[in-house]
Short mmCIF file of C-alpha atoms in Angstrom, two decimals:
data_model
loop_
_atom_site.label_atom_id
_atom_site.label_comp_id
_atom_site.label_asym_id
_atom_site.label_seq_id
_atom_site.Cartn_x
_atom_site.Cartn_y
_atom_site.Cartn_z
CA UNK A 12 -7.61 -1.49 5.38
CA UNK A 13 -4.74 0.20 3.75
CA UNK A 14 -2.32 -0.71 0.81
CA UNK A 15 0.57 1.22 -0.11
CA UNK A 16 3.41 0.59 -2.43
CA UNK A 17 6.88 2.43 -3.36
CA UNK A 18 9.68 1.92 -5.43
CA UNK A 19 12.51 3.38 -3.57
CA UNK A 20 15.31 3.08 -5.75
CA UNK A 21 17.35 1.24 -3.89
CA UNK A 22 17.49 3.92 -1.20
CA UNK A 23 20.10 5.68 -3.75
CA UNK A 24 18.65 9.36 -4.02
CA UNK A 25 21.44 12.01 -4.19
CA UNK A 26 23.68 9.34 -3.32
CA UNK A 27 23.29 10.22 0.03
CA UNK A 28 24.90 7.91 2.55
CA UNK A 29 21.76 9.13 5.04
CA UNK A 30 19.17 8.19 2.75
CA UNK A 31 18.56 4.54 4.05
CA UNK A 32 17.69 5.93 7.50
CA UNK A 33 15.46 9.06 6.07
CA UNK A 34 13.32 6.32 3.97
CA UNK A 35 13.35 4.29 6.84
CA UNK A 36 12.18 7.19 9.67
CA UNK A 37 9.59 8.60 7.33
CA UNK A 38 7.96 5.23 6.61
CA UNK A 39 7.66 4.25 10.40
CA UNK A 40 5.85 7.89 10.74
CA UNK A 41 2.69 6.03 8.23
CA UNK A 42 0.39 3.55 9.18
CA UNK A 43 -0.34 0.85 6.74
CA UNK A 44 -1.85 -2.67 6.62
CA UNK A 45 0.29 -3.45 3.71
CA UNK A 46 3.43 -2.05 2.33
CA UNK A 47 4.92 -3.43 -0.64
CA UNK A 48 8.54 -1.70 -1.23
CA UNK A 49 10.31 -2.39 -4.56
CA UNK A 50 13.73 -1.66 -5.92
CA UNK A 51 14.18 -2.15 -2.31
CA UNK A 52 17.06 -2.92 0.84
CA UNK A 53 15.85 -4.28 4.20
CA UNK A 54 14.10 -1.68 6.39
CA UNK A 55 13.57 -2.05 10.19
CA UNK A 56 9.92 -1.08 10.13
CA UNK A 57 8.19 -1.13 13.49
CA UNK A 58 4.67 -1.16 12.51
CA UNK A 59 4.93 -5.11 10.70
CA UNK A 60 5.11 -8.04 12.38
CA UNK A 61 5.37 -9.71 9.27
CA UNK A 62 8.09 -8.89 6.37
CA UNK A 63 8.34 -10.99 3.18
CA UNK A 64 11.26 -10.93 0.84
CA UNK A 65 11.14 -11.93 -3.19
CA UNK A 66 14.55 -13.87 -3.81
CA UNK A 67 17.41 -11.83 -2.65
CA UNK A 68 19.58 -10.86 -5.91
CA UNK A 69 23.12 -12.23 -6.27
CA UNK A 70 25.95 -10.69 -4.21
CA UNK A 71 29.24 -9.65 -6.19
CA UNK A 72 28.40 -11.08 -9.83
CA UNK A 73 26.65 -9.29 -12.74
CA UNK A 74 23.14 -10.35 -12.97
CA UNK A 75 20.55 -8.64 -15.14
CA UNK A 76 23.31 -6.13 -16.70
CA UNK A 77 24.38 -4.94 -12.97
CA UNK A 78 26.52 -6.20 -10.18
CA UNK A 79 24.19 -4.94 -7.06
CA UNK A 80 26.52 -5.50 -4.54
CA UNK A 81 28.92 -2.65 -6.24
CA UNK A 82 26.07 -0.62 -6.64
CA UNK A 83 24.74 -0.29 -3.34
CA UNK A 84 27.98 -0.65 -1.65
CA UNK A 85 27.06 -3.96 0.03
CA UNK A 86 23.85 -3.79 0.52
CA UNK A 87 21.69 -6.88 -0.33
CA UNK A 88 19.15 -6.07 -2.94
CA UNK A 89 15.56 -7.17 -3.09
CA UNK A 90 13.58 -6.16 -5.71
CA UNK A 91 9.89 -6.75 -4.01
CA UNK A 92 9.46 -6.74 -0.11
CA UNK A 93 6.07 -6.80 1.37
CA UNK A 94 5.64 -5.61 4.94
CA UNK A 95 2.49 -6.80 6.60
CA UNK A 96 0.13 -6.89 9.74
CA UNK A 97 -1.29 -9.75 8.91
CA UNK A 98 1.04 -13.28 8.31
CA UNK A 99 1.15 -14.79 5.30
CA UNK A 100 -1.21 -18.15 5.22
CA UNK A 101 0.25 -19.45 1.43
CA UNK A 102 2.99 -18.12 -0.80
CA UNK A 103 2.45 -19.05 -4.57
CA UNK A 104 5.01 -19.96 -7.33
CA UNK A 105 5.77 -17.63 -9.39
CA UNK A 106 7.86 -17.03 -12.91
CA UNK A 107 10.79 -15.30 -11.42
CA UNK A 108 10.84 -15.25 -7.80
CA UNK A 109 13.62 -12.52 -7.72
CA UNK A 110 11.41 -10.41 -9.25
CA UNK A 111 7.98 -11.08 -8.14
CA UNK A 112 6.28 -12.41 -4.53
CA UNK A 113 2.65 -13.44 -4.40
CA UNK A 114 1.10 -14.08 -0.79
CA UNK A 115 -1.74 -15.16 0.63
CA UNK A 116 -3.26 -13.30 3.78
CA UNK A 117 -6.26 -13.78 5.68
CA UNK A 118 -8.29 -10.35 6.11
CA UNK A 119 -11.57 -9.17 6.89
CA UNK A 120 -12.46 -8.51 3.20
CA UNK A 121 -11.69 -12.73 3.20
CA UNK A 122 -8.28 -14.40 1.98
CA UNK A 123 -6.68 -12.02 -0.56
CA UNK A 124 -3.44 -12.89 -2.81
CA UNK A 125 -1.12 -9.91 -3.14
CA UNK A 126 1.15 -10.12 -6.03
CA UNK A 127 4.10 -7.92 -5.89
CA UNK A 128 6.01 -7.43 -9.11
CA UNK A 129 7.96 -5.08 -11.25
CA UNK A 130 7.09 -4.74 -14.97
CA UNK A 131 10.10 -2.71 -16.12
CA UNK A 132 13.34 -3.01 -14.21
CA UNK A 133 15.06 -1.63 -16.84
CA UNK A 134 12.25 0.29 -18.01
CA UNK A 135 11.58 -0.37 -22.10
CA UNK A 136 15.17 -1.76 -22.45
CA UNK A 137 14.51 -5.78 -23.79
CA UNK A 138 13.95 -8.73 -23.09
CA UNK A 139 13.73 -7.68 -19.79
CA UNK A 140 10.50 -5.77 -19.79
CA UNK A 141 8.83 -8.14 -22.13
CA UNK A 142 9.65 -11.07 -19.93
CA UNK A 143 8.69 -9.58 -16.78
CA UNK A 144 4.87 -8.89 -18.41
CA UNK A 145 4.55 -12.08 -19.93
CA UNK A 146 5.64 -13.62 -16.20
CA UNK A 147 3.31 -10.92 -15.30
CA UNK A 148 0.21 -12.19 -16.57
CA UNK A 149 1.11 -15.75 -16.66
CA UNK A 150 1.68 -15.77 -12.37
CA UNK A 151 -1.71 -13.87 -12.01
CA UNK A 152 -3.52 -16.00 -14.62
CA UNK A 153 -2.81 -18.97 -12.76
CA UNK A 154 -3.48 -17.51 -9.08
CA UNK A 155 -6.42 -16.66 -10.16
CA UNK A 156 -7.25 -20.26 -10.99
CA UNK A 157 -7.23 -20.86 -6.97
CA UNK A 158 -8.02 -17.25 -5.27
CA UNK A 159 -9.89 -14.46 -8.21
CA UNK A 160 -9.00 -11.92 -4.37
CA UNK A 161 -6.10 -11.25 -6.40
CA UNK A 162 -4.54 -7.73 -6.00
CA UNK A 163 -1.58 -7.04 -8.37
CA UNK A 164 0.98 -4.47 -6.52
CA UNK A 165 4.24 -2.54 -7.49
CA UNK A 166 5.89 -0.33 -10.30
CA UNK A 167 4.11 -1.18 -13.63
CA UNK A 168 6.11 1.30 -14.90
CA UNK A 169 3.26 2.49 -16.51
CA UNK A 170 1.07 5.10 -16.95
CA UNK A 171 -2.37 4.80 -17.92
CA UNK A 172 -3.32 8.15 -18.62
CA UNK A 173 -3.96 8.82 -22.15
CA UNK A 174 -1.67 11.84 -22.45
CA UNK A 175 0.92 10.26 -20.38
CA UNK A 176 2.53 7.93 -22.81
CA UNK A 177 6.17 9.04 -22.04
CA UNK A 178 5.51 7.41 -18.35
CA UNK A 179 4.98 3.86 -20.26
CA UNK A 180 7.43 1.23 -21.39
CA UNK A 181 5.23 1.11 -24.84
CA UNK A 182 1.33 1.04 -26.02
CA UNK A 183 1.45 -2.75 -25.98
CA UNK A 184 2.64 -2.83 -22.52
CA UNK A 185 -0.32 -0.99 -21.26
CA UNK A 186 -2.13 -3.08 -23.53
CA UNK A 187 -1.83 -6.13 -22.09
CA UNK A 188 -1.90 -4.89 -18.50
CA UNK A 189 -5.17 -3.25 -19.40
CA UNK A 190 -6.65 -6.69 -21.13
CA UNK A 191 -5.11 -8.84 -18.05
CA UNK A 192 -7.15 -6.44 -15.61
CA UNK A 193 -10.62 -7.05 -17.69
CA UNK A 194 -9.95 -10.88 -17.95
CA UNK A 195 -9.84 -11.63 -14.30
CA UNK A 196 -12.07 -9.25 -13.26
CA UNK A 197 -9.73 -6.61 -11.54
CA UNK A 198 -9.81 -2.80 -11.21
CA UNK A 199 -6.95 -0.30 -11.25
CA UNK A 200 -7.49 1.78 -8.15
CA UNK A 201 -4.57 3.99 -9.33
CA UNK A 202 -4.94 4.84 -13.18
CA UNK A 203 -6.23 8.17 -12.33
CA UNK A 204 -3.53 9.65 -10.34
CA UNK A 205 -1.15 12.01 -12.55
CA UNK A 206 2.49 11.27 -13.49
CA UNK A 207 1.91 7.60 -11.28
CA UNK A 208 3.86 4.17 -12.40
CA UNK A 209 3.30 2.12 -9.43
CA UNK A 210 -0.37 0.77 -9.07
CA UNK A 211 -2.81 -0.82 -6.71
CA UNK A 212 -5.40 -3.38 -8.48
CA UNK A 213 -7.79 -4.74 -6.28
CA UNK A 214 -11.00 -7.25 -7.02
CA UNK A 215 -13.83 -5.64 -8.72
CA UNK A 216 -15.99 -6.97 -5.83
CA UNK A 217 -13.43 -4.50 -3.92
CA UNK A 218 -14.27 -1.01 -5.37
CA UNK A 219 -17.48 -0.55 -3.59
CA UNK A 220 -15.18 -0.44 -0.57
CA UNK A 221 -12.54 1.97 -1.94
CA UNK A 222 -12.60 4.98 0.16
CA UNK A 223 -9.83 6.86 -1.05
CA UNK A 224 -7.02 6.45 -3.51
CA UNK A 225 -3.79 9.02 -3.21
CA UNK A 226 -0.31 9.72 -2.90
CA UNK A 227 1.52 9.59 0.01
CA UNK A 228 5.20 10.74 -0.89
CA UNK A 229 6.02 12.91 -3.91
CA UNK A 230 8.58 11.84 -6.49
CA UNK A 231 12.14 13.14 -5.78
CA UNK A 232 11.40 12.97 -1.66
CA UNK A 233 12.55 9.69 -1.01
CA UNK A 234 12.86 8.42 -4.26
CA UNK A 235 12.45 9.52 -8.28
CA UNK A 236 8.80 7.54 -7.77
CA UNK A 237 5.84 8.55 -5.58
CA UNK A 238 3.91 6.74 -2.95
CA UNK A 239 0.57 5.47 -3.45
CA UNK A 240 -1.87 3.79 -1.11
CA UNK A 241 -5.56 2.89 -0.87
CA UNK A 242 -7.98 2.85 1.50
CA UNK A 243 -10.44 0.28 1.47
CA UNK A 244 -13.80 0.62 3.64
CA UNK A 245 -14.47 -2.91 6.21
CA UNK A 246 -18.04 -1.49 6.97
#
């Protein structure tokens, strides 16, 4: 099974009014199970049967600091979209469904709970960061309460490479991630790869099965983040 994830700006790279459709050409060339997009417009992705959208975010007012519909010309902005394979059997509330989606999906490693989620939309600049980790860890505490197959997906924003602390939104930030990870029993798949924001934690019953962990997009190809995705052993 594979997972993926990329933030990709809102398709806005160069401001180039061709962008949407070279995001969207280069994604249909990879095959995932999962692909959770963030910072993200509606793709037509041929590979899912099954898209999911967090709370689109309001058209033609400021919200958060930003009118979006200025800003992308019209587009409607979604800040977490997972594309899927597999349909959803249970979506879970959540602190701030405009920000964060959390499915349920029946696989062949059993029923997992993806939770999609930026930490960071406006990087370190507050409250915004600080609300979206304590919604963060108070959506996955509680999931975890009814599924512990709970994989958290998305741009953390954070690096968690010790000499990397200018990719983090602060030490208590990666902190708390770090102590949220060890409390439900989770591994970061991703904390190894260099210069990386956007992370993949799976169930430590999971990493026996993790057959590879990489990047499948550099930063400044499709977006100023890179693609990530995991590959996770059925055998």
């Amino acid at each position: 099974m594979k997972i993926a994830t990329l933030n990709i700006d809102w398709a806005k790279i160069y401001n180039s009014p061709n962008h949407f459709l070279k995001i969207e050409k280069f994604l249909n060339q990879q095959d995932f199970d999962f692909l959770i997009l963030t910072e993200a417009l509606a793709l037509n992705l041929k590979n899912y049967n099954f898209c999911y959208f967090s709370e689109q975010i309001p058209q033609n007012v400021d919200y958060e600091n930003l009118n979006y519909s200025q800003y992308l010309n019209g587009e409607k902005a979604f800040r977490t979209i997972i594309y899927s394979k597999f349909p959803s059997r249970k979506k879970y509330q959540v602190s701030d469904n405009k920000t964060s989606l959390a499915l349920e999906f029946e696989t062949e490693f059993g029923d997992i709970v993806i939770y999609a989620t930026i930490i960071g939309t406006w990087f370190n600049k507050l409250p915004f960061a600080k609300k979206e980790l304590e919604n963060c860890v108070t959506d996955c505490e509680n999931i975890y309460k009814t599924n512990q197959n709970l994989l958290i997906v998305g741009d953390l924003n954070t690096s968690f490479l010790e000499n990397e602390m200018q990719y983090c939104i602060n030490k208590e930030t990666t902190k708390t991630i770090e102590n949220l990870i060890d409390k439900l029993s989770l591994y970061n798949t991703t904390k190894n790869l260099k210069k990386n924001i956007d992370h993949i934690i799976i169930p430590q019953n999971l990493t026996s099965k993790i057959l590879e962990s990489n990047v499948f997009v550099e930063a400044g190809i499709l977006s100023d983040h890179q693609g990530i995705y995991i590959c996770l052993d059925s055998v």
